[in-house]
Amino acid sequence: MGKQFIRIQIALFFKSDFQGMPENASLAIKKEFGNDINTQILGIPANAPSEIPRVVVNSNIVNINLSKNRIDFFSTKESFASEHFEKIFNIITNLSVEIGRVGVVLTYFKEADTEEMKKIFDQQKISSLNPKDITFRFNEEIKIGELRSNNSQMYVSGFGGDNMGGEKRGIIITRDINTLQEDMNNNKFDKEILNKFIISAISKAETIIF
């Protein structure tokens, strides 16, 4: 059985902290995704750590967390990135921030048992084991265009919902492709480069070992 798409996350990291008013950021987001979305401006002190969200958005299309040093878009719609890239880029433009690092995270579920996951290991070394749960993660450095990136894969045995309201055993797959932290100040993401990176990362993330 093939993998089932669960969620996509697009994380955009700023080279320097967002200095604008959260109220203006909320308006910029509503301008792109509609005034009917639910935005919350959190009463965070100005000197609080940059990674704490200042604006949180919830809607049927997308959930958004805006911190001073990053913005994250979460969606359960597989085509979200391609359908709403223009809106994402318009928000970045209105925030007057420069992107230095990008991460694209896709989560899948595949129906399987632990025996399938055991195939990745040396069978002579684990033949006597009967694990109830298995978790493993590995990462490799790749290039997407000219951007050095991490290509991370994590596989966790677990359960997912079925169409009957019950649960089924399977593998929760997280594919995380992100540009390197140490390249953040040197990376340049204009509209075309950002779009190409997201498209390429999604395509790469569709490849799994099972």
PDB file of C-alpha atoms in Angstrom:
ATOM      1  CA  MET A   1       0.000   0.000   0.000  1.00  0.00           C
ATOM      2  CA  GLY A   2       1.286   3.465  -0.876  1.00  0.00           C
ATOM      3  CA  LYS A   3       1.939   6.255   1.557  1.00  0.00           C
ATOM      4  CA  GLN A   4      -0.836   8.618   2.658  1.00  0.00           C
ATOM      5  CA  PHE A   5      -0.139  12.354   2.796  1.00  0.00           C
ATOM      6  CA  ILE A   6      -0.756  13.896   6.220  1.00  0.00           C
ATOM      7  CA  ARG A   7       0.703  17.404   6.340  1.00  0.00           C
ATOM      8  CA  ILE A   8       3.138  19.864   4.815  1.00  0.00           C
ATOM      9  CA  GLN A   9       5.098  22.492   6.718  1.00  0.00           C
ATOM     10  CA  ILE A  10       6.995  25.328   5.054  1.00  0.00           C
ATOM     11  CA  ALA A  11       9.396  27.108   7.403  1.00  0.00           C
ATOM     12  CA  LEU A  12      10.972  30.391   6.336  1.00  0.00           C
ATOM     13  CA  PHE A  13      13.764  31.747   8.556  1.00  0.00           C
ATOM     14  CA  PHE A  14      14.610  35.449   8.542  1.00  0.00           C
ATOM     15  CA  LYS A  15      18.167  36.795   8.358  1.00  0.00           C
ATOM     16  CA  SER A  16      17.240  39.375  10.998  1.00  0.00           C
ATOM     17  CA  ASP A  17      14.252  39.623  13.327  1.00  0.00           C
ATOM     18  CA  PHE A  18      10.928  40.966  12.113  1.00  0.00           C
ATOM     19  CA  GLN A  19      10.654  44.458  13.576  1.00  0.00           C
ATOM     20  CA  GLY A  20       7.122  45.349  12.515  1.00  0.00           C
ATOM     21  CA  MET A  21       3.912  45.439  14.526  1.00  0.00           C
ATOM     22  CA  PRO A  22       2.084  42.124  14.972  1.00  0.00           C
ATOM     23  CA  GLU A  23      -1.168  43.921  14.065  1.00  0.00           C
ATOM     24  CA  ASN A  24       0.240  44.838  10.652  1.00  0.00           C
ATOM     25  CA  ALA A  25       1.474  41.286  10.125  1.00  0.00           C
ATOM     26  CA  SER A  26      -2.008  39.994  10.923  1.00  0.00           C
ATOM     27  CA  LEU A  27      -3.510  42.344   8.340  1.00  0.00           C
ATOM     28  CA  ALA A  28      -0.954  41.240   5.730  1.00  0.00           C
ATOM     29  CA  ILE A  29      -1.883  37.592   6.297  1.00  0.00           C
ATOM     30  CA  LYS A  30      -5.612  38.340   6.138  1.00  0.00           C
ATOM     31  CA  LYS A  31      -5.098  40.272   2.915  1.00  0.00           C
ATOM     32  CA  GLU A  32      -3.795  37.095   1.269  1.00  0.00           C
ATOM     33  CA  PHE A  33      -5.894  34.362   2.884  1.00  0.00           C
ATOM     34  CA  GLY A  34      -9.112  36.267   3.572  1.00  0.00           C
ATOM     35  CA  ASN A  35     -10.612  38.256   6.428  1.00  0.00           C
ATOM     36  CA  ASP A  36     -12.569  35.234   7.668  1.00  0.00           C
ATOM     37  CA  ILE A  37      -9.475  33.420   8.934  1.00  0.00           C
ATOM     38  CA  ASN A  38      -8.893  33.383  12.681  1.00  0.00           C
ATOM     39  CA  THR A  39      -5.807  35.388  13.690  1.00  0.00           C
ATOM     40  CA  GLN A  40      -4.581  35.754  17.245  1.00  0.00           C
ATOM     41  CA  ILE A  41      -2.061  38.378  18.307  1.00  0.00           C
ATOM     42  CA  LEU A  42      -0.318  37.028  21.376  1.00  0.00           C
ATOM     43  CA  GLY A  43       0.646  39.405  24.148  1.00  0.00           C
ATOM     44  CA  ILE A  44       4.331  38.541  24.158  1.00  0.00           C
ATOM     45  CA  PRO A  45       6.813  40.995  25.745  1.00  0.00           C
ATOM     46  CA  ALA A  46       9.088  42.659  23.199  1.00  0.00           C
ATOM     47  CA  ASN A  47      12.185  41.176  24.860  1.00  0.00           C
ATOM     48  CA  ALA A  48      10.852  37.595  24.813  1.00  0.00           C
ATOM     49  CA  PRO A  49      12.897  35.049  22.793  1.00  0.00           C
ATOM     50  CA  SER A  50      12.565  35.552  19.035  1.00  0.00           C
ATOM     51  CA  GLU A  51      11.320  31.997  18.395  1.00  0.00           C
ATOM     52  CA  ILE A  52       8.114  32.485  20.420  1.00  0.00           C
ATOM     53  CA  PRO A  53       5.134  33.117  18.061  1.00  0.00           C
ATOM     54  CA  ARG A  54       3.678  36.608  18.042  1.00  0.00           C
ATOM     55  CA  VAL A  55       0.820  35.896  15.609  1.00  0.00           C
ATOM     56  CA  VAL A  56      -1.056  32.588  15.240  1.00  0.00           C
ATOM     57  CA  VAL A  57      -3.475  31.875  12.399  1.00  0.00           C
ATOM     58  CA  ASN A  58      -5.982  29.021  12.145  1.00  0.00           C
ATOM     59  CA  SER A  59      -8.122  28.239   9.121  1.00  0.00           C
ATOM     60  CA  ASN A  60      -9.318  25.360   6.958  1.00  0.00           C
ATOM     61  CA  ILE A  61      -6.645  26.203   4.385  1.00  0.00           C
ATOM     62  CA  VAL A  62      -3.577  26.875   6.495  1.00  0.00           C
ATOM     63  CA  ASN A  63      -2.296  27.363  10.018  1.00  0.00           C
ATOM     64  CA  ILE A  64       0.456  29.951  10.444  1.00  0.00           C
ATOM     65  CA  ASN A  65       2.864  30.778  13.255  1.00  0.00           C
ATOM     66  CA  LEU A  66       4.750  34.059  12.952  1.00  0.00           C
ATOM     67  CA  SER A  67       7.697  34.599  15.265  1.00  0.00           C
ATOM     68  CA  LYS A  68      10.256  37.385  15.127  1.00  0.00           C
ATOM     69  CA  ASN A  69      12.800  35.103  13.448  1.00  0.00           C
ATOM     70  CA  ARG A  70      10.624  32.849  11.262  1.00  0.00           C
ATOM     71  CA  ILE A  71       7.219  32.113   9.793  1.00  0.00           C
ATOM     72  CA  ASP A  72       5.737  28.616   9.471  1.00  0.00           C
ATOM     73  CA  PHE A  73       2.890  27.526   7.213  1.00  0.00           C
ATOM     74  CA  PHE A  74       1.104  24.236   7.994  1.00  0.00           C
ATOM     75  CA  SER A  75      -1.481  22.627   5.744  1.00  0.00           C
ATOM     76  CA  THR A  76      -3.200  19.271   5.353  1.00  0.00           C
ATOM     77  CA  LYS A  77      -3.788  20.035   1.679  1.00  0.00           C
ATOM     78  CA  GLU A  78      -1.174  18.328  -0.475  1.00  0.00           C
ATOM     79  CA  SER A  79      -1.342  20.978  -3.188  1.00  0.00           C
ATOM     80  CA  PHE A  80      -1.052  23.890  -0.731  1.00  0.00           C
ATOM     81  CA  ALA A  81       2.430  25.012  -1.789  1.00  0.00           C
ATOM     82  CA  SER A  82       1.703  25.127  -5.501  1.00  0.00           C
ATOM     83  CA  GLU A  83      -1.716  26.744  -5.087  1.00  0.00           C
ATOM     84  CA  HIS A  84      -0.711  29.383  -2.555  1.00  0.00           C
ATOM     85  CA  PHE A  85       2.938  30.218  -3.241  1.00  0.00           C
ATOM     86  CA  GLU A  86       2.058  33.703  -4.489  1.00  0.00           C
ATOM     87  CA  LYS A  87       0.283  34.429  -1.218  1.00  0.00           C
ATOM     88  CA  ILE A  88       3.233  33.135   0.803  1.00  0.00           C
ATOM     89  CA  PHE A  89       5.662  35.347  -1.089  1.00  0.00           C
ATOM     90  CA  ASN A  90       3.362  38.388  -0.840  1.00  0.00           C
ATOM     91  CA  ILE A  91       3.249  37.970   2.943  1.00  0.00           C
ATOM     92  CA  ILE A  92       7.050  37.842   3.114  1.00  0.00           C
ATOM     93  CA  THR A  93       7.245  40.977   0.982  1.00  0.00           C
ATOM     94  CA  ASN A  94       4.749  42.813   3.207  1.00  0.00           C
ATOM     95  CA  LEU A  95       6.661  41.805   6.341  1.00  0.00           C
ATOM     96  CA  SER A  96       9.813  43.409   4.867  1.00  0.00           C
ATOM     97  CA  VAL A  97      12.018  40.492   5.910  1.00  0.00           C
ATOM     98  CA  GLU A  98      14.792  38.694   4.054  1.00  0.00           C
ATOM     99  CA  ILE A  99      14.781  34.907   3.971  1.00  0.00           C
ATOM    100  CA  GLY A 100      18.071  33.186   4.753  1.00  0.00           C
ATOM    101  CA  ARG A 101      16.987  29.612   5.314  1.00  0.00           C
ATOM    102  CA  VAL A 102      14.093  27.420   4.152  1.00  0.00           C
ATOM    103  CA  GLY A 103      12.712  24.113   5.403  1.00  0.00           C
ATOM    104  CA  VAL A 104      10.074  21.904   3.808  1.00  0.00           C
ATOM    105  CA  VAL A 105       8.668  19.106   5.980  1.00  0.00           C
ATOM    106  CA  LEU A 106       6.213  16.506   4.744  1.00  0.00           C
ATOM    107  CA  THR A 107       4.537  13.914   6.945  1.00  0.00           C
ATOM    108  CA  TYR A 108       3.136  10.674   5.557  1.00  0.00           C
ATOM    109  CA  PHE A 109       1.559   7.511   6.919  1.00  0.00           C
ATOM    110  CA  LYS A 110       2.062   4.098   5.382  1.00  0.00           C
ATOM    111  CA  GLU A 111       0.193   1.019   6.559  1.00  0.00           C
ATOM    112  CA  ALA A 112       2.775  -1.609   7.534  1.00  0.00           C
ATOM    113  CA  ASP A 113       4.052  -3.649  10.460  1.00  0.00           C
ATOM    114  CA  THR A 114       7.409  -3.673  12.223  1.00  0.00           C
ATOM    115  CA  GLU A 115       8.606  -6.580  10.063  1.00  0.00           C
ATOM    116  CA  GLU A 116       8.752  -4.260   7.082  1.00  0.00           C
ATOM    117  CA  MET A 117      10.833  -1.744   9.019  1.00  0.00           C
ATOM    118  CA  LYS A 118      13.230  -4.482  10.192  1.00  0.00           C
ATOM    119  CA  LYS A 119      14.258  -5.092   6.565  1.00  0.00           C
ATOM    120  CA  ILE A 120      16.414  -1.963   6.673  1.00  0.00           C
ATOM    121  CA  PHE A 121      18.705  -3.526   9.298  1.00  0.00           C
ATOM    122  CA  ASP A 122      21.244  -6.339   9.157  1.00  0.00           C
ATOM    123  CA  GLN A 123      19.012  -9.386   9.581  1.00  0.00           C
ATOM    124  CA  GLN A 124      21.789 -11.466  11.155  1.00  0.00           C
ATOM    125  CA  LYS A 125      22.105  -8.975  13.985  1.00  0.00           C
ATOM    126  CA  ILE A 126      18.406  -8.532  14.735  1.00  0.00           C
ATOM    127  CA  SER A 127      17.017 -11.963  13.829  1.00  0.00           C
ATOM    128  CA  SER A 128      16.493 -12.838  17.500  1.00  0.00           C
ATOM    129  CA  LEU A 129      14.734  -9.564  18.280  1.00  0.00           C
ATOM    130  CA  ASN A 130      10.992  -9.058  18.199  1.00  0.00           C
ATOM    131  CA  PRO A 131      10.584  -5.286  18.633  1.00  0.00           C
ATOM    132  CA  LYS A 132       7.182  -3.829  19.320  1.00  0.00           C
ATOM    133  CA  ASP A 133       8.190  -0.390  18.057  1.00  0.00           C
ATOM    134  CA  ILE A 134      11.000   0.872  15.835  1.00  0.00           C
ATOM    135  CA  THR A 135      12.267   4.415  15.265  1.00  0.00           C
ATOM    136  CA  PHE A 136      15.147   5.448  13.067  1.00  0.00           C
ATOM    137  CA  ARG A 137      16.369   8.621  11.392  1.00  0.00           C
ATOM    138  CA  PHE A 138      19.144   9.435   8.982  1.00  0.00           C
ATOM    139  CA  ASN A 139      20.324  12.545   7.207  1.00  0.00           C
ATOM    140  CA  GLU A 140      22.485  13.290   4.201  1.00  0.00           C
ATOM    141  CA  GLU A 141      23.744  16.534   2.722  1.00  0.00           C
ATOM    142  CA  ILE A 142      22.513  17.235  -0.801  1.00  0.00           C
ATOM    143  CA  LYS A 143      22.331  20.172  -3.157  1.00  0.00           C
ATOM    144  CA  ILE A 144      19.069  21.605  -4.425  1.00  0.00           C
ATOM    145  CA  GLY A 145      20.106  23.940  -7.167  1.00  0.00           C
ATOM    146  CA  GLU A 146      23.072  25.743  -5.626  1.00  0.00           C
ATOM    147  CA  LEU A 147      21.724  25.444  -2.086  1.00  0.00           C
ATOM    148  CA  ARG A 148      23.388  23.014   0.303  1.00  0.00           C
ATOM    149  CA  SER A 149      20.632  21.217   2.181  1.00  0.00           C
ATOM    150  CA  ASN A 150      19.876  18.522   4.722  1.00  0.00           C
ATOM    151  CA  ASN A 151      17.846  15.605   3.413  1.00  0.00           C
ATOM    152  CA  SER A 152      16.425  14.011   6.547  1.00  0.00           C
ATOM    153  CA  GLN A 153      14.226  10.940   6.782  1.00  0.00           C
ATOM    154  CA  MET A 154      12.582   9.675   9.975  1.00  0.00           C
ATOM    155  CA  TYR A 155      10.497   6.524  10.286  1.00  0.00           C
ATOM    156  CA  VAL A 156       8.468   5.750  13.412  1.00  0.00           C
ATOM    157  CA  SER A 157       6.221   2.754  13.916  1.00  0.00           C
ATOM    158  CA  GLY A 158       2.804   3.842  15.129  1.00  0.00           C
ATOM    159  CA  PHE A 159      -0.881   4.004  14.382  1.00  0.00           C
ATOM    160  CA  GLY A 160      -3.051   5.998  12.016  1.00  0.00           C
ATOM    161  CA  GLY A 161      -6.795   6.393  11.711  1.00  0.00           C
ATOM    162  CA  ASP A 162      -8.821   4.355   9.260  1.00  0.00           C
ATOM    163  CA  ASN A 163     -12.063   5.224   7.505  1.00  0.00           C
ATOM    164  CA  MET A 164     -14.087   3.299  10.102  1.00  0.00           C
ATOM    165  CA  GLY A 165     -13.038   5.415  13.068  1.00  0.00           C
ATOM    166  CA  GLY A 166     -10.497   2.860  14.258  1.00  0.00           C
ATOM    167  CA  GLU A 167      -6.732   2.583  14.075  1.00  0.00           C
ATOM    168  CA  LYS A 168      -4.304   0.741  11.852  1.00  0.00           C
ATOM    169  CA  ARG A 169      -0.640  -0.022  12.440  1.00  0.00           C
ATOM    170  CA  GLY A 170       1.837   1.601  10.170  1.00  0.00           C
ATOM    171  CA  ILE A 171       4.853   3.847   9.736  1.00  0.00           C
ATOM    172  CA  ILE A 172       4.816   7.597  10.337  1.00  0.00           C
ATOM    173  CA  ILE A 173       7.253   9.093   7.851  1.00  0.00           C
ATOM    174  CA  THR A 174       8.761  12.556   8.233  1.00  0.00           C
ATOM    175  CA  ARG A 175      10.736  13.973   5.306  1.00  0.00           C
ATOM    176  CA  ASP A 176      12.569  17.164   6.259  1.00  0.00           C
ATOM    177  CA  ILE A 177      14.570  19.031   3.624  1.00  0.00           C
ATOM    178  CA  ASN A 178      16.161  22.270   4.778  1.00  0.00           C
ATOM    179  CA  THR A 179      19.033  24.527   3.801  1.00  0.00           C
ATOM    180  CA  LEU A 180      22.061  24.478   6.077  1.00  0.00           C
ATOM    181  CA  GLN A 181      22.118  26.741   9.116  1.00  0.00           C
ATOM    182  CA  GLU A 182      25.698  27.831   8.436  1.00  0.00           C
ATOM    183  CA  ASP A 183      24.756  29.129   4.975  1.00  0.00           C
ATOM    184  CA  MET A 184      21.936  31.321   6.248  1.00  0.00           C
ATOM    185  CA  ASN A 185      23.685  34.674   5.889  1.00  0.00           C
ATOM    186  CA  ASN A 186      24.958  33.886   2.393  1.00  0.00           C
ATOM    187  CA  ASN A 187      21.786  32.413   0.906  1.00  0.00           C
ATOM    188  CA  LYS A 188      19.647  34.638  -1.280  1.00  0.00           C
ATOM    189  CA  PHE A 189      15.996  33.750  -1.872  1.00  0.00           C
ATOM    190  CA  ASP A 190      14.217  35.835  -4.458  1.00  0.00           C
ATOM    191  CA  LYS A 191      10.796  34.761  -5.663  1.00  0.00           C
ATOM    192  CA  GLU A 192      12.091  32.394  -8.348  1.00  0.00           C
ATOM    193  CA  ILE A 193      14.728  30.708  -6.182  1.00  0.00           C
ATOM    194  CA  LEU A 194      12.299  30.225  -3.286  1.00  0.00           C
ATOM    195  CA  ASN A 195       9.652  28.719  -5.545  1.00  0.00           C
ATOM    196  CA  LYS A 196      12.135  26.366  -7.219  1.00  0.00           C
ATOM    197  CA  PHE A 197      13.509  25.222  -3.864  1.00  0.00           C
ATOM    198  CA  ILE A 198      10.056  24.425  -2.460  1.00  0.00           C
ATOM    199  CA  ILE A 199       9.013  22.545  -5.626  1.00  0.00           C
ATOM    200  CA  SER A 200      12.278  20.566  -5.707  1.00  0.00           C
ATOM    201  CA  ALA A 201      12.149  19.789  -1.974  1.00  0.00           C
ATOM    202  CA  ILE A 202       8.596  18.458  -2.252  1.00  0.00           C
ATOM    203  CA  SER A 203       9.605  16.281  -5.191  1.00  0.00           C
ATOM    204  CA  LYS A 204      12.632  14.970  -3.284  1.00  0.00           C
ATOM    205  CA  ALA A 205      10.561  14.329  -0.165  1.00  0.00           C
ATOM    206  CA  GLU A 206       8.246  12.000  -2.054  1.00  0.00           C
ATOM    207  CA  THR A 207      11.087   9.472  -2.211  1.00  0.00           C
ATOM    208  CA  ILE A 208      11.052   7.062   0.735  1.00  0.00           C
ATOM    209  CA  ILE A 209      12.900   3.817   1.417  1.00  0.00           C
ATOM    210  CA  PHE A 210       9.816   1.671   1.937  1.00  0.00           C
TER     211      PHE A 210
END
